[in-house]
Short mmCIF file of C-alpha atoms in Angstrom, two decimals:
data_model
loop_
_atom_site.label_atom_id
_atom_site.label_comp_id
_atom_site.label_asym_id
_atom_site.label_seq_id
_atom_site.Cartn_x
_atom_site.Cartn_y
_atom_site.Cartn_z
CA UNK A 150 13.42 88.71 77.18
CA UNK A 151 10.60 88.29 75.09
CA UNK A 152 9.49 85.05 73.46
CA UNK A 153 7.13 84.97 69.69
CA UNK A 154 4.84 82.66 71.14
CA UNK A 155 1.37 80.43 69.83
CA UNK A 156 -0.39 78.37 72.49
CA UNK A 157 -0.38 75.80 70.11
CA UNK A 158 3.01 75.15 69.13
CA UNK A 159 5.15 72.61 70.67
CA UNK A 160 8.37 73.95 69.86
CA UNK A 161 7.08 76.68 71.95
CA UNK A 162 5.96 75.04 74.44
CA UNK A 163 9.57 73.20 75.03
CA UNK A 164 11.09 76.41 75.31
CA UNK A 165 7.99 77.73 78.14
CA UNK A 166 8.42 74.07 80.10
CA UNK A 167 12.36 74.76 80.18
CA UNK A 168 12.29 78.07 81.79
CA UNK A 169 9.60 76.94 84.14
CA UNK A 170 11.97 74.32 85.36
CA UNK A 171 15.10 77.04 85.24
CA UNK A 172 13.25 79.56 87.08
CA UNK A 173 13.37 81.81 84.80
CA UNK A 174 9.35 82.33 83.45
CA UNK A 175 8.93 85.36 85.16
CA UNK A 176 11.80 87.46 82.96
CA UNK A 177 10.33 86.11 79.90
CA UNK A 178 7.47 88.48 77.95
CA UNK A 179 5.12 86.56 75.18
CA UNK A 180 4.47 87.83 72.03
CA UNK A 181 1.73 85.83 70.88
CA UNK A 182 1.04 85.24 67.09
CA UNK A 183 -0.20 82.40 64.21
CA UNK A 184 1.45 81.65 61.51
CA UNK A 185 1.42 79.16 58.64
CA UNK A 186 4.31 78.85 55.95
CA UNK A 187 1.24 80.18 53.68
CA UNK A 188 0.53 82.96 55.79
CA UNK A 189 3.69 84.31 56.92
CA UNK A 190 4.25 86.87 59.64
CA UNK A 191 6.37 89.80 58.64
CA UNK A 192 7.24 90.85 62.05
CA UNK A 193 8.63 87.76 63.27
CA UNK A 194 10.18 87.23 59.44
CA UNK A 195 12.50 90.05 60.50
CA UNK A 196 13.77 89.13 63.66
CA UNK A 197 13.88 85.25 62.48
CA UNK A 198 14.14 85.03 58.58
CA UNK A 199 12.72 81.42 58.36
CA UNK A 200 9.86 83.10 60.06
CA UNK A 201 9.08 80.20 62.55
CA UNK A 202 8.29 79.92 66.22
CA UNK A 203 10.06 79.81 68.68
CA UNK A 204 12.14 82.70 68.20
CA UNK A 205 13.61 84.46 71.54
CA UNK A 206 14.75 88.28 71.59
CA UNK A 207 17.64 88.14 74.88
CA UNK A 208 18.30 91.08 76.95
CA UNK A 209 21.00 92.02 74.99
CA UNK A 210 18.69 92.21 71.84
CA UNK A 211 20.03 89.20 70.08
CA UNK A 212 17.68 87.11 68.31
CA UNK A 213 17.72 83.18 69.16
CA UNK A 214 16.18 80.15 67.56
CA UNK A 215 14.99 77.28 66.82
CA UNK A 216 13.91 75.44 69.92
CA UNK A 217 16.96 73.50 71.25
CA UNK A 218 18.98 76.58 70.44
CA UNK A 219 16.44 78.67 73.12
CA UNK A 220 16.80 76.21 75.55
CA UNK A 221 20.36 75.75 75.74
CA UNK A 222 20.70 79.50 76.00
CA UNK A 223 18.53 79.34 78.82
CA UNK A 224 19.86 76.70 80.79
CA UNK A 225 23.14 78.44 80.29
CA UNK A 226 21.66 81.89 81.71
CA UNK A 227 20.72 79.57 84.99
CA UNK A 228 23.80 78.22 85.22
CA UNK A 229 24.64 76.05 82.69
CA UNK A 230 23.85 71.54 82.53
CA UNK A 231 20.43 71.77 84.46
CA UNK A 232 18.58 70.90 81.77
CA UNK A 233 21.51 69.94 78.97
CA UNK A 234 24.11 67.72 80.40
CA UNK A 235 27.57 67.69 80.10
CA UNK A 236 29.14 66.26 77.52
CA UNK A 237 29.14 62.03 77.91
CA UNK A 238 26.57 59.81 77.77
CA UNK A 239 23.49 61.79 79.24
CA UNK A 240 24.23 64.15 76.91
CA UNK A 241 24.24 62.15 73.61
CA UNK A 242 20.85 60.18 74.70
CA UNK A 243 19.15 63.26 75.68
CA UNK A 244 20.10 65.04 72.71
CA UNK A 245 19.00 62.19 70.56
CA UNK A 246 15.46 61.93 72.60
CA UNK A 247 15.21 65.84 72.07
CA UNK A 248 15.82 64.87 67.81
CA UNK A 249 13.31 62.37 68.07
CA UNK A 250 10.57 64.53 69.72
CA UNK A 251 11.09 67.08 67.63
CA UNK A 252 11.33 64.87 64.30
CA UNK A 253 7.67 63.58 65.97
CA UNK A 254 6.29 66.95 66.01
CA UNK A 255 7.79 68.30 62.69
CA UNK A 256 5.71 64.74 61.06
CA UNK A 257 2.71 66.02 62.92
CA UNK A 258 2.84 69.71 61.94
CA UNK A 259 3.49 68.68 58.12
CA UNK A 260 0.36 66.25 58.47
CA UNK A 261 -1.66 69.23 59.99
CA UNK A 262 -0.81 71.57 57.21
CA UNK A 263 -2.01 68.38 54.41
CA UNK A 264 -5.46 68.09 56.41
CA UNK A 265 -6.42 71.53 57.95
CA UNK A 266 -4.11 74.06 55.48
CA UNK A 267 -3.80 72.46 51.82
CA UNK A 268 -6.24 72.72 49.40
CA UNK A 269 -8.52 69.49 49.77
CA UNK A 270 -8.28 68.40 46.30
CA UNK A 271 -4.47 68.53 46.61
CA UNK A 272 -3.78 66.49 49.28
CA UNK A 273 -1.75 63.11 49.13
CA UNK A 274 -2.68 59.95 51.14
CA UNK A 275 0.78 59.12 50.90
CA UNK A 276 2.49 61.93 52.32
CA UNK A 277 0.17 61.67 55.34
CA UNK A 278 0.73 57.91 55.62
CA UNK A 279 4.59 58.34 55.40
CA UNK A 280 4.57 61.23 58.24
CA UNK A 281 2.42 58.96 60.42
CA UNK A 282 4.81 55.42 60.01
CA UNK A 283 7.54 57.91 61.25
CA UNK A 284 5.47 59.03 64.13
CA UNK A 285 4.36 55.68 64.85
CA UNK A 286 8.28 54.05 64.05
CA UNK A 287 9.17 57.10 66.68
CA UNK A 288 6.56 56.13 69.40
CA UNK A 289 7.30 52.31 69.73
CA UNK A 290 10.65 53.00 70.18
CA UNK A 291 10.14 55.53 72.74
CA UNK A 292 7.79 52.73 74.68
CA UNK A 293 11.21 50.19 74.78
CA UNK A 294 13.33 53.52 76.36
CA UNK A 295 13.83 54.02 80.37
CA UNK A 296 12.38 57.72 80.59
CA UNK A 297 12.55 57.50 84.53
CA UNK A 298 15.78 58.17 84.84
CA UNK A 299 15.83 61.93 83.73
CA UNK A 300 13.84 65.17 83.09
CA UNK A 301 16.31 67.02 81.38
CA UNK A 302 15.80 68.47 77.29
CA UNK A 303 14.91 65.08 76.01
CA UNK A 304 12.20 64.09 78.28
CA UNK A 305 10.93 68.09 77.54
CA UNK A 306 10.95 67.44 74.07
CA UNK A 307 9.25 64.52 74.29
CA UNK A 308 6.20 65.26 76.80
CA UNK A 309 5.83 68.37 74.39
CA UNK A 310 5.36 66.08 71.32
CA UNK A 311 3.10 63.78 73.15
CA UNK A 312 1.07 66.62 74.25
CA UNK A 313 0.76 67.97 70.75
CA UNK A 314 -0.48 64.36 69.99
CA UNK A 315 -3.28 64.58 71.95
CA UNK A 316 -4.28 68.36 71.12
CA UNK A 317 -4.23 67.31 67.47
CA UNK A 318 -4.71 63.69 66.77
CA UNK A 319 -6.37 62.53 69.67
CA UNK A 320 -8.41 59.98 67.65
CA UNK A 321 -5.00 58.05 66.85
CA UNK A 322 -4.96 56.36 70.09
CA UNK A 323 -1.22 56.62 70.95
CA UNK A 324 -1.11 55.35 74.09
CA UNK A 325 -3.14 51.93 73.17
CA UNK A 326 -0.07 50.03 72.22
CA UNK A 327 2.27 51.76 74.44
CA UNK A 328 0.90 51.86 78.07
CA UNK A 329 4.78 52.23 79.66
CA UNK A 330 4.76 55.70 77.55
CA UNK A 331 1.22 56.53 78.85
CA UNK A 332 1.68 56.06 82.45
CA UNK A 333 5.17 58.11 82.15
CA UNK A 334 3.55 60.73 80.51
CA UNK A 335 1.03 60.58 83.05
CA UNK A 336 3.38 61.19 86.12
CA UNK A 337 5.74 63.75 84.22
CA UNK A 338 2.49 65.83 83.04
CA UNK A 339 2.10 66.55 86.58
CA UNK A 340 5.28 68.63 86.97
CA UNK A 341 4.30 71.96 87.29
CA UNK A 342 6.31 72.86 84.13
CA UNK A 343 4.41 70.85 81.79
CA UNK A 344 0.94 71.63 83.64
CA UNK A 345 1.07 75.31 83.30
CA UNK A 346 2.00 74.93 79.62
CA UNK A 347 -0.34 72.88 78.83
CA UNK A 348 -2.27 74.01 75.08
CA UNK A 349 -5.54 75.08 75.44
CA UNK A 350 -8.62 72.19 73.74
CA UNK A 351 -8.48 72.72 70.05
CA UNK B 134 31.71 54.42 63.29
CA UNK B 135 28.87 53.98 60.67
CA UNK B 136 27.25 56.68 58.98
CA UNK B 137 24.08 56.20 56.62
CA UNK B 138 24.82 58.23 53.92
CA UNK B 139 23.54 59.84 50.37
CA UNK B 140 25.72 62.11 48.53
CA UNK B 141 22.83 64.17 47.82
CA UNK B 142 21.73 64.88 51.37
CA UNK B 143 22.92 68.59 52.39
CA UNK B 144 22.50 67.45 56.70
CA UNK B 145 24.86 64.60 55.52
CA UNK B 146 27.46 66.52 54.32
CA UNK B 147 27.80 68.62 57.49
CA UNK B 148 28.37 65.74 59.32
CA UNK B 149 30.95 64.88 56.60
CA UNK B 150 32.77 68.09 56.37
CA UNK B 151 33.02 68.06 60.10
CA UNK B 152 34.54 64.72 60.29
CA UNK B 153 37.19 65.86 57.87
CA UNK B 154 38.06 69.15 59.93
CA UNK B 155 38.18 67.17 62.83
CA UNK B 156 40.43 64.55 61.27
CA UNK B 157 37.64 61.79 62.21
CA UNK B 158 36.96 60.74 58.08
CA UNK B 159 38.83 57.38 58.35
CA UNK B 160 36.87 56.47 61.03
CA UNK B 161 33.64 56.68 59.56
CA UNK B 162 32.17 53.99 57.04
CA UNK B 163 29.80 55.01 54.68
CA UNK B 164 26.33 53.04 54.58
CA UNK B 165 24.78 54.59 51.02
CA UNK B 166 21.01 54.48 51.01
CA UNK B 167 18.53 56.32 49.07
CA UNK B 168 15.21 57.04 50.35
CA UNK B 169 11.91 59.99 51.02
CA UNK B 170 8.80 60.20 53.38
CA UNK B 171 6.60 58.32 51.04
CA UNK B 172 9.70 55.61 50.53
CA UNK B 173 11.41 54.83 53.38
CA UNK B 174 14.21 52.49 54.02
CA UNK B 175 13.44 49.46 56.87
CA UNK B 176 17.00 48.79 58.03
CA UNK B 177 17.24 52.74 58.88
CA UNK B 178 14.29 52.72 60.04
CA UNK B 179 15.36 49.92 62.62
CA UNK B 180 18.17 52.60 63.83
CA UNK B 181 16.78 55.87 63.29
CA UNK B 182 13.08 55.84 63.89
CA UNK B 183 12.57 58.94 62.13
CA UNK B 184 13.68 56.99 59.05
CA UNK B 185 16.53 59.71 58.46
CA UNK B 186 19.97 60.49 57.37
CA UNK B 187 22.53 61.24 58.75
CA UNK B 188 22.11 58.49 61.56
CA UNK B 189 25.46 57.54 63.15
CA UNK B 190 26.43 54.56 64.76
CA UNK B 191 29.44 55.09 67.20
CA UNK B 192 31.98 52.58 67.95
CA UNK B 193 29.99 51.90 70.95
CA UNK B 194 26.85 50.49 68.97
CA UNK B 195 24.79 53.55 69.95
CA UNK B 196 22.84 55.20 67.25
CA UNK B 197 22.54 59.18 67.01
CA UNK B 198 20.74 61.56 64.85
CA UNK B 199 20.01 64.14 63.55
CA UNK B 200 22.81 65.95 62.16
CA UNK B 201 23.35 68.81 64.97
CA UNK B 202 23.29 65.65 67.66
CA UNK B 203 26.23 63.83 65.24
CA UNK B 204 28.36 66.67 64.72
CA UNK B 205 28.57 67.73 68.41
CA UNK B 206 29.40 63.87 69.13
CA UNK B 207 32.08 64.01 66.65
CA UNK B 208 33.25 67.74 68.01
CA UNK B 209 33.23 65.90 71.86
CA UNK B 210 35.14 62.61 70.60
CA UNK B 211 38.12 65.05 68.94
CA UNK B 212 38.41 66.87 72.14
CA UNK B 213 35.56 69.35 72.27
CA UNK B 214 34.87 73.04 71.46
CA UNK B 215 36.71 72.75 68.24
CA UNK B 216 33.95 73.94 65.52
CA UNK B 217 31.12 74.18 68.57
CA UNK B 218 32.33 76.79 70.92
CA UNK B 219 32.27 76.97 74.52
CA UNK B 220 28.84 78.41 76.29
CA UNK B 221 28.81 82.40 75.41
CA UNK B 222 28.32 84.65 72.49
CA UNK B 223 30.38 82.43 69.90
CA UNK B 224 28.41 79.33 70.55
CA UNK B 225 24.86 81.08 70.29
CA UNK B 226 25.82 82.68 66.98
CA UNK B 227 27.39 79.60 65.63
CA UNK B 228 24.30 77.09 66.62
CA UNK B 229 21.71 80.09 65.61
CA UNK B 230 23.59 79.88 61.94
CA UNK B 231 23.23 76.11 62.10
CA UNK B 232 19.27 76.47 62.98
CA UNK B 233 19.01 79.42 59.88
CA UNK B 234 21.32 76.61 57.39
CA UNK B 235 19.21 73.93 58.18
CA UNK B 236 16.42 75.95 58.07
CA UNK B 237 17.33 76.90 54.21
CA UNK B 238 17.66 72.70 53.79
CA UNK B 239 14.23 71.50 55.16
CA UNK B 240 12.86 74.56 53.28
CA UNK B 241 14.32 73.58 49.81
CA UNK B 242 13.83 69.57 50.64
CA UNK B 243 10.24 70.61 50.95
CA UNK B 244 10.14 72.03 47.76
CA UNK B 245 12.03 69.09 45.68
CA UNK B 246 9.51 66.38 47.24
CA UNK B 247 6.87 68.82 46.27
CA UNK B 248 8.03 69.33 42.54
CA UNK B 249 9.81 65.94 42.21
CA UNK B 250 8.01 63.35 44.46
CA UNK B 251 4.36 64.71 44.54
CA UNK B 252 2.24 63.61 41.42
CA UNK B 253 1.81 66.57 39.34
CA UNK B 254 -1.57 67.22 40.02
CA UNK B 255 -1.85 67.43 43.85
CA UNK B 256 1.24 70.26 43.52
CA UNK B 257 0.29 73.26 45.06
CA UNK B 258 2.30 76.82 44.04
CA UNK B 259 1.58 78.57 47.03
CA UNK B 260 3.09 76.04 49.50
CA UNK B 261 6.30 76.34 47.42
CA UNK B 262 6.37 79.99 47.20
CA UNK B 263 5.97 80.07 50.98
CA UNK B 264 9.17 77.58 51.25
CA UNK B 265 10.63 79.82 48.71
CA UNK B 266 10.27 83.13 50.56
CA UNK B 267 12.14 81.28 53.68
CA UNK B 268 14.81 80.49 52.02
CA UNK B 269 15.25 83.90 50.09
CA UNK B 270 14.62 85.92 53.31
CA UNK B 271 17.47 83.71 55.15
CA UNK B 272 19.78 84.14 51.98
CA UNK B 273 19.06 87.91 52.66
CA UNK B 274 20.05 87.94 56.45
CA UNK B 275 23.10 85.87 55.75
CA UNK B 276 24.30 88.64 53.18
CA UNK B 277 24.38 90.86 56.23
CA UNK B 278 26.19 88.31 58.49
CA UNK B 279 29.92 88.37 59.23
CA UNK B 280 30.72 84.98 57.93
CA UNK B 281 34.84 85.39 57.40
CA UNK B 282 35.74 85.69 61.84
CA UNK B 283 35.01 81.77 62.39
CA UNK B 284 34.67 78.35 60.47
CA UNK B 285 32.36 76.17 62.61
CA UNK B 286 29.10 74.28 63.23
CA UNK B 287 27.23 77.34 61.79
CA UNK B 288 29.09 78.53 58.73
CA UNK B 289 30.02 74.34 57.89
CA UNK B 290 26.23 74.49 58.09
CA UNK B 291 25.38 77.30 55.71
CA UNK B 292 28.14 76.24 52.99
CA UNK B 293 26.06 72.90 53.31
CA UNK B 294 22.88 74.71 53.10
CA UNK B 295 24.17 76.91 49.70
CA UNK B 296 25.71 73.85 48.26
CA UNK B 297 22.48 72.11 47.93
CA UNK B 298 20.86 75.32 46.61
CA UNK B 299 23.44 75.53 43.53
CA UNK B 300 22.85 71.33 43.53
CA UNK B 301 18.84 71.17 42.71
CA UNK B 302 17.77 75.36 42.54
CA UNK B 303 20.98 76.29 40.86
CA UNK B 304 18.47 78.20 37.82
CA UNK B 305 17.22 80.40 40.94
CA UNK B 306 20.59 82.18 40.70
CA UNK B 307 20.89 83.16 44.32
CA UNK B 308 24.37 84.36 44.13
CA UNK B 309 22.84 87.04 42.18
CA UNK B 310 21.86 90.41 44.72
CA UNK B 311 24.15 88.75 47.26
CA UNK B 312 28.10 88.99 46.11
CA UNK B 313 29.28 89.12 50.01
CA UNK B 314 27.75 85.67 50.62
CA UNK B 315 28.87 84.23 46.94
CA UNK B 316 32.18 85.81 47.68
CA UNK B 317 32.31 84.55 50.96
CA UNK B 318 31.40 80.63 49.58
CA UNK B 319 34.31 80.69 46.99
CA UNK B 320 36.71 81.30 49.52
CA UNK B 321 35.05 78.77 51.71
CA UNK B 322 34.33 75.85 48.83
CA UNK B 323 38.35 75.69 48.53
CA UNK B 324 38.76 74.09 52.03
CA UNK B 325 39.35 70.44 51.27
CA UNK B 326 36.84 69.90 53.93
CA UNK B 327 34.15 71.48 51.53
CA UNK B 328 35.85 70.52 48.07
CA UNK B 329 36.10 66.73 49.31
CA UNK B 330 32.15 66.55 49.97
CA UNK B 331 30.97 68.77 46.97
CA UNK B 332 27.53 66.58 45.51
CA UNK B 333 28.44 65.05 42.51
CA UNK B 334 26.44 67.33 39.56
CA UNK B 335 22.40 66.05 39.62
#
């Protein structure tokens, strides 16, 4: 299989922690690239036409994406409700925790393209504010949730998000407010999954 | 149930359209709201972090989002594997066309807040024309597709995602290069499933 792959991304990354935990790293070839919905890649635009990362080319020469998509197809090719459970109530809540993670990351990566991609003298102080109260709505209620209990596609999704966090707005302070989500995040990052997928410093 | 709600909202009306296949509709109480990043709504906000619709709450008092997360609950609480198929080729095709619909949404919601929310003079062309290019390269792929075999989560998902085109790009005339996929939507738009959502004109 190969995998269109930035170091960066954590959409990516969710995909690289789940078939670290499935076993299945070692089949899977990285294409690496960088991309911006400014600065499109053609390549990738071909095999995925909303030209985003992750996208996932499968033995068979299918393409796959977005992110939960990859992963599901993954746990399925190890067996099937490692990583996704069954359907019931493990399901649902992990599902959710995967929407909210990646609703967290899609505010972050639409704040990154106002401050690092847009034009300065077209950039709105609201938009950024609005993406942060979601991030910040997102966060406190992730401090009230028992994340103990599982390390299945929600708890991915949201060490990935927390991770980008700190590679991009480290000066935000996350954990301040929220040391039960620090100290989690601080035991799960230890996983070999999440360690080896680590992004590089920006 | 309870399901925040906007006519407008494409990810809304999946969730809609697949409570009607499923039979679920009278179930399901509609909580209309109106809202956008920079004006978001407290009491969803209280339920759905993210500050989102569609946001369900289930009979149980448990809240889920986003709209893949709600449909699949509603597919599991009519019995399961009714529009999202088992594990296999089916279900990665049909949640692959979900990801490219949805895709085509967030692409053209981008563009609305950036030509109808944004003050005029922080608009900048070359973000739209980026969104643009997503959503006509998707359009393209989906011409190619083979859209008549099933009705499910992905092609409920891409008559969503074409029914809010024609609702706020309609002067884009994307019918126009692809009569498969127009031809394809005509058929489709006559399910009452579809016909009973429609967005009332803008």
């Amino acid at each position: 299989m190969q995998l269109y792959f930035n170091p960066a991304s954590p959409y990516v990354r969710k995909v690289r922690v789940t078939a670290h935990e499935l076993g299945l790293s070692d089949r899977i070839e990285l294409i690496t690239l960088s991309l911006t919905p400014v600065s499109p890649h053609d390549e990738l635009r071909s095999r995925n036409p909303l030209g985003k990362i992750p996208a996932l080319i499968t033995d068979d020469g299918a393409v796959l994406y977005d992110s939960p998509v990859v992963c599901e197809y993954l746990d399925a090719l190890a067996g099937g409700h490692r990583i996704f459970p069954v359907p019931g109530g493990a399901r649902w809540t992990a599902l959710r925790r995967q929407a909210l993670a990646d609703g967290i990351m899609d505010a972050a990566v639409l704040i990154r393209y106002e401050q690092a991609v847009r034009p300065q003298e077209l950039r709105w102080q609201s938009w950024v504010d609005g993406q942060f109260l979601k991030i910040r709505t997102a966060l406190d209620a992730l401090e009230q949730e028992h994340l103990e209990s599982a390390f299945d596609i929600g708890t991915i999704s949201i060490a990935c998000a927390l991770g980008y966090l700190d590679l991009r707005f480290a000066g935000e302070g996350w954990r301040t407010r929220r040391p039960r989500l620090a100290a989690w995040l601080g035991a799960a990052g230890q996983r070999p999954s999440l360690a080896a997928t680590a992004a590089p410093a920006a």
